XYZ file of C-alpha atoms in Angstrom:
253
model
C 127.429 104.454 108.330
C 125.254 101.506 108.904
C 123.757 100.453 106.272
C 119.825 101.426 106.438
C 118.654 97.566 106.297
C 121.437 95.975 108.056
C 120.981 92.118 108.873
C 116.715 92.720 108.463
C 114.970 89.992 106.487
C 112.676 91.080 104.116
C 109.823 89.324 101.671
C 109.379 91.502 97.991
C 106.137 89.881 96.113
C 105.797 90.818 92.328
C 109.876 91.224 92.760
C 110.674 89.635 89.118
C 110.519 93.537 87.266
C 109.962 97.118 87.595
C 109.566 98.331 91.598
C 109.924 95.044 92.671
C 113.041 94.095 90.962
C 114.361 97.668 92.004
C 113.195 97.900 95.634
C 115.017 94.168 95.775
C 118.080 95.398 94.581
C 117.730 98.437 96.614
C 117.071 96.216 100.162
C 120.366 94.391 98.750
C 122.460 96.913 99.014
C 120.990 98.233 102.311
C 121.834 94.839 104.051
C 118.813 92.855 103.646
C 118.758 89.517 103.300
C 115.711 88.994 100.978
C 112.663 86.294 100.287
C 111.793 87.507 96.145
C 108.354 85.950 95.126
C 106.953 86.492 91.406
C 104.745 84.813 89.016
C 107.616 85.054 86.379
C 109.897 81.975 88.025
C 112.674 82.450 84.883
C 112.794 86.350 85.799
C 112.614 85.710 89.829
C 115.319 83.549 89.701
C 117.436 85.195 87.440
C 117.518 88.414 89.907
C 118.017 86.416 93.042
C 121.100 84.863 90.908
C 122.298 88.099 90.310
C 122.044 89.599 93.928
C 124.055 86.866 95.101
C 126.584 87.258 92.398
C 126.652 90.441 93.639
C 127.349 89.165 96.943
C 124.224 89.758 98.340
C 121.447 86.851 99.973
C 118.582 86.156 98.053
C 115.976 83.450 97.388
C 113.197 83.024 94.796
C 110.399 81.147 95.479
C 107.802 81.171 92.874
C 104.061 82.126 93.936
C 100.469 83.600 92.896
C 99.556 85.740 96.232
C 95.874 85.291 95.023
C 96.554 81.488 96.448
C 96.610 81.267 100.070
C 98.337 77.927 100.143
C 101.330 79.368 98.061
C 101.493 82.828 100.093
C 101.566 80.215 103.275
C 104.167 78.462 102.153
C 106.501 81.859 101.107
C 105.764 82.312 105.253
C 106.566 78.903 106.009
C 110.181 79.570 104.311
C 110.559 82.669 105.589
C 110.099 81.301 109.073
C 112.685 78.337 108.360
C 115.453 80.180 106.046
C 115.693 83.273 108.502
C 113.890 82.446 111.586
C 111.745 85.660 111.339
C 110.517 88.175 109.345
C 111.102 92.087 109.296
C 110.013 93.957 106.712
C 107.483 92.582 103.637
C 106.685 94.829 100.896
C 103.435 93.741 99.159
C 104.070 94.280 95.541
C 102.212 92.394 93.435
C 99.574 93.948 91.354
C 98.075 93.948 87.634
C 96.313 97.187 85.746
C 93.311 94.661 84.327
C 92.176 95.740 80.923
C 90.523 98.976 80.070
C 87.245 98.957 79.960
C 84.051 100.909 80.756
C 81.770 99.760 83.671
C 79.688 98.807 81.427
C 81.680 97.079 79.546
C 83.744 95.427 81.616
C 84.011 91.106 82.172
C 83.116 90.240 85.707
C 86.529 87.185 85.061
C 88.366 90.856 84.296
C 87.213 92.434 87.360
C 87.460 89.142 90.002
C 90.719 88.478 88.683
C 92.746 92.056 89.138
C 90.697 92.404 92.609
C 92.297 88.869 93.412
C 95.427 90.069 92.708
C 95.347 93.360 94.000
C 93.284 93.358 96.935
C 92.775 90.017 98.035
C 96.515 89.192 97.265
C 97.531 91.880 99.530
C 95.133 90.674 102.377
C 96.221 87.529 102.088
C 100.297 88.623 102.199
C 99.114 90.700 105.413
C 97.259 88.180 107.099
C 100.325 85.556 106.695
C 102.708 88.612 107.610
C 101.002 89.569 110.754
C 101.164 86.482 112.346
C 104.853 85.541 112.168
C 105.191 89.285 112.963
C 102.915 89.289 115.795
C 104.937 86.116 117.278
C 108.220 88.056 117.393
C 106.739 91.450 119.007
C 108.214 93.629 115.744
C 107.896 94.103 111.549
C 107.489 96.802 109.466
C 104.977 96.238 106.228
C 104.485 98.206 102.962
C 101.754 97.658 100.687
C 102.243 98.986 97.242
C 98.862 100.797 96.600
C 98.581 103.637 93.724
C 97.622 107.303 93.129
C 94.635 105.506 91.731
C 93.840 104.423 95.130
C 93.013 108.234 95.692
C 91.210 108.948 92.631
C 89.355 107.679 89.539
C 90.975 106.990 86.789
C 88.119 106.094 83.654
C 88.206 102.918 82.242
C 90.136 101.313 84.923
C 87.269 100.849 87.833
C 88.609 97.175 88.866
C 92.139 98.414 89.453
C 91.299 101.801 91.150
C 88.308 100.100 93.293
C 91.581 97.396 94.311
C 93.835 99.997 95.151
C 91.316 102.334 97.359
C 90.714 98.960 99.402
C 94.480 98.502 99.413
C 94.475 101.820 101.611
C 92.028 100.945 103.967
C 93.895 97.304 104.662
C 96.472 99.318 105.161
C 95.406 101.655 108.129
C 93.363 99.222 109.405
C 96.410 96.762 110.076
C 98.254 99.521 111.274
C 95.670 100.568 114.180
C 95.182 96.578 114.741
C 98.904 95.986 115.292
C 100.306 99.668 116.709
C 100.468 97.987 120.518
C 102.547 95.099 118.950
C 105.634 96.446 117.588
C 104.114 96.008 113.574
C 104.155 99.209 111.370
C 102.292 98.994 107.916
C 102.030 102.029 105.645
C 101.176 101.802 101.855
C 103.326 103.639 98.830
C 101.180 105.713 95.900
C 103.560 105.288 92.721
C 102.668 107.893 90.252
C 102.938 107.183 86.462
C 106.511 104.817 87.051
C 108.119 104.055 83.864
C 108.260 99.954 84.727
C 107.479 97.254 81.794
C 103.274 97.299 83.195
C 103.268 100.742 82.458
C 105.179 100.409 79.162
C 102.507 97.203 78.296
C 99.802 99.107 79.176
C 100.593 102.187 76.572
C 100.856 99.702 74.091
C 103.562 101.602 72.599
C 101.501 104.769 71.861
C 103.526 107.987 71.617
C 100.070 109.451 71.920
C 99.195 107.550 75.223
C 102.556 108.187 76.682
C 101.878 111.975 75.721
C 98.846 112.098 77.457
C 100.470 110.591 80.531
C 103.416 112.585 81.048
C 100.779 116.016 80.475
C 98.820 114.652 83.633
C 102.516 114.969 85.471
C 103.118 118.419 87.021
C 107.370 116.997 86.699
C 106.865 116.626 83.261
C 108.687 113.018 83.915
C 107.759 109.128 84.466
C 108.848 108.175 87.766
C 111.610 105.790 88.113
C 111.492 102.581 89.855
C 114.181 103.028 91.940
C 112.893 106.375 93.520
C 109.523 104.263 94.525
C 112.461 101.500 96.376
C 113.578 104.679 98.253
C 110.605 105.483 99.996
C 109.717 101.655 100.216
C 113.336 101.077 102.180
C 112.731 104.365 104.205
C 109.157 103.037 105.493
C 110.769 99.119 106.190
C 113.940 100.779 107.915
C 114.053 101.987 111.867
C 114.339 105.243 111.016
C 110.674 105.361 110.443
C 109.783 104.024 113.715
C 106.987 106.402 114.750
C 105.289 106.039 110.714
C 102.327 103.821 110.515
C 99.144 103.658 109.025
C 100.307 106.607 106.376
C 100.023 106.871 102.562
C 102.930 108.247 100.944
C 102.707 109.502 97.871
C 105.781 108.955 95.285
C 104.333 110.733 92.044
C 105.971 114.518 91.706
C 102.822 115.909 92.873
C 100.153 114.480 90.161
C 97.362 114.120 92.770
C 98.089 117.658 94.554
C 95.649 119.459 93.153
C-alpha cells in the first residue's frame, strides 16, 4: 500500500520533543518529506539527523513562531527546498505557570498567548498564502482539551487554546472554496516531557491526573501523530474545520 503521506511536504513547529518529535517521525515513515522548526536548535537538529539516518528527508530550521520574521522565513524555505507546501501541523505551545487570575503576571499571560495563539495565527497566516497560491494544503493546529474547558490555575493557556479553535474553523470556512483543509487536534493528558515538567515530579499530581482520565492512562505521543497524519493525509479530504479529540474520553461527560 501507498504509504499515507507519500511524496507530501510537510512543516512540524515545536517538532524538537514529545508530539512534535513523534508526529515527525510518524510523517517520516508515511513518506513525507519534512520542514522541523523548534526553539531547542541542539534537539531539532539532532532529530532531523536521525530521520535522515534513517533514510528519511528532513530539515531543521530553528525559529520562535511568536516572531513573524522567523515564521516568514520557515515559509520562505519551504517555498525554495520543496517548491510547495502540503500539510503544516502547528505545534508549538507552552502550559505558562500556574497561577490564579488574580495572581497571575500580565509578562506570564502575554507571553504563553504569544506562543499559543498568536504563534499559531501567525504559522496560519504564512501557511495560507503559499497554500492559497498552489490551489491545495491540509493544516492542523494542535489545540487542547483545555480549549473546551477550564482548567483552574491555568486561564492564559486555556483562554490560548479556546482561541486556537476558533482560528481554526474560521480558516477552514475562509479557505473551503480553495482546496485548504485546517482542523485542530485536542491532546488529552499526553505523557510528553511539558507534561512531565509541569508535574514537577509529583506522584501526587500525576495521581490526580490520571483520576481525571476515564482510560486510567496518559496518552502517548505517538497516538496524537496518528490522528495528526490522518487529518494532513487525502484520506480526509471532506474533514475541515473539525476538532478532534485524542484524550480516551476525558471531556465526554
Amino acid at each position: 500500500m501507498t504509504r499515507l503521506l507519500e511524496a507530501k511536504t510537510a512543516l512540524i513547529t515545536g517538532a524538537a520533543s514529545g508530539i512534535g518529535a513523534a508526529t515527525a517521525r510518524l510523517f517520516a515513515r508515511e513518506g513525507a518529506r519534512l520542514l522541523l522548526t523548534d526553539c531547542n536548535a541542539a534537539a531539532g537538529e539532532a532529530l532531523a539527523d536521525a530521520l535522515r539516518g534513517a533514510g528519511g528527508d528532513a530539515v531543521f530550521q530553528a525559529a520562535d513562531v511568536a516572531d513573524e520574521h522567523q515564521v516568514a522565513a520557515l515559509l520562505e524555505t519551504a517555498r525554495h527546498r520543496f517548491g510547495r507546501l502540503d500539510c503544516a501541523f502547528n505545534n508549538a505551545g507552552v502550559n505558562g505557570r500556574a497561577a490564579l487570575l488574580e495572581d497571575m503576571d500580565l509578562a506570564e499571560w502575554q507571553r504563553t498567548l504569544a506562543v499559543n495563539l498568536s504563534g499559531v495565527f501567525l504559522c496560519l497566516k504564512h501557511e495560507l498564502r503559499l497554500m492559497q497560491t498552489q490551489g491545495h494544503g491540509a493544516i492542523v493546529n494542535n489545540a487542547s482539551g483545555g480549549g473546551l474547558i477550564a482548567v483552574p490555575q491555568m486561564a492564559a493557556y486555556c483562554a490560548s487554546k479556546h482561541g486556537v479553535l476558533g482560528l481554526t474553523k474560521t480558516a477552514a470556512q475562509e479557505n473551503a472554496r480553495r482546496g485548504i483543509r485546517v482542523n485542530a487536534v485536542l491532546p488529552g493528558s499526553t505523557d510528553t516531557p511539558m507534561l512531565r515538567a509541569a508535574m514537577g515530579g509529583s506522584a501526587d499530581a500525576e495521581r490526580m491526573i490520571l483520576a481525571s482520565v476515564p482510560g486510567g492512562r496518559l496518552g502517548r505521543p505517538e497516538e496524537v501523530a496518528e490522528a495528526v497524519a490522518w487529518l494532513c493525509s487525502d484520506r480526509a479530504s471532506y474533514v475541515s474545520g473539525e476538532s478532534l479529540l485524542v484524550d480516551m474520553a476525558t471531556v465526554a461527560r
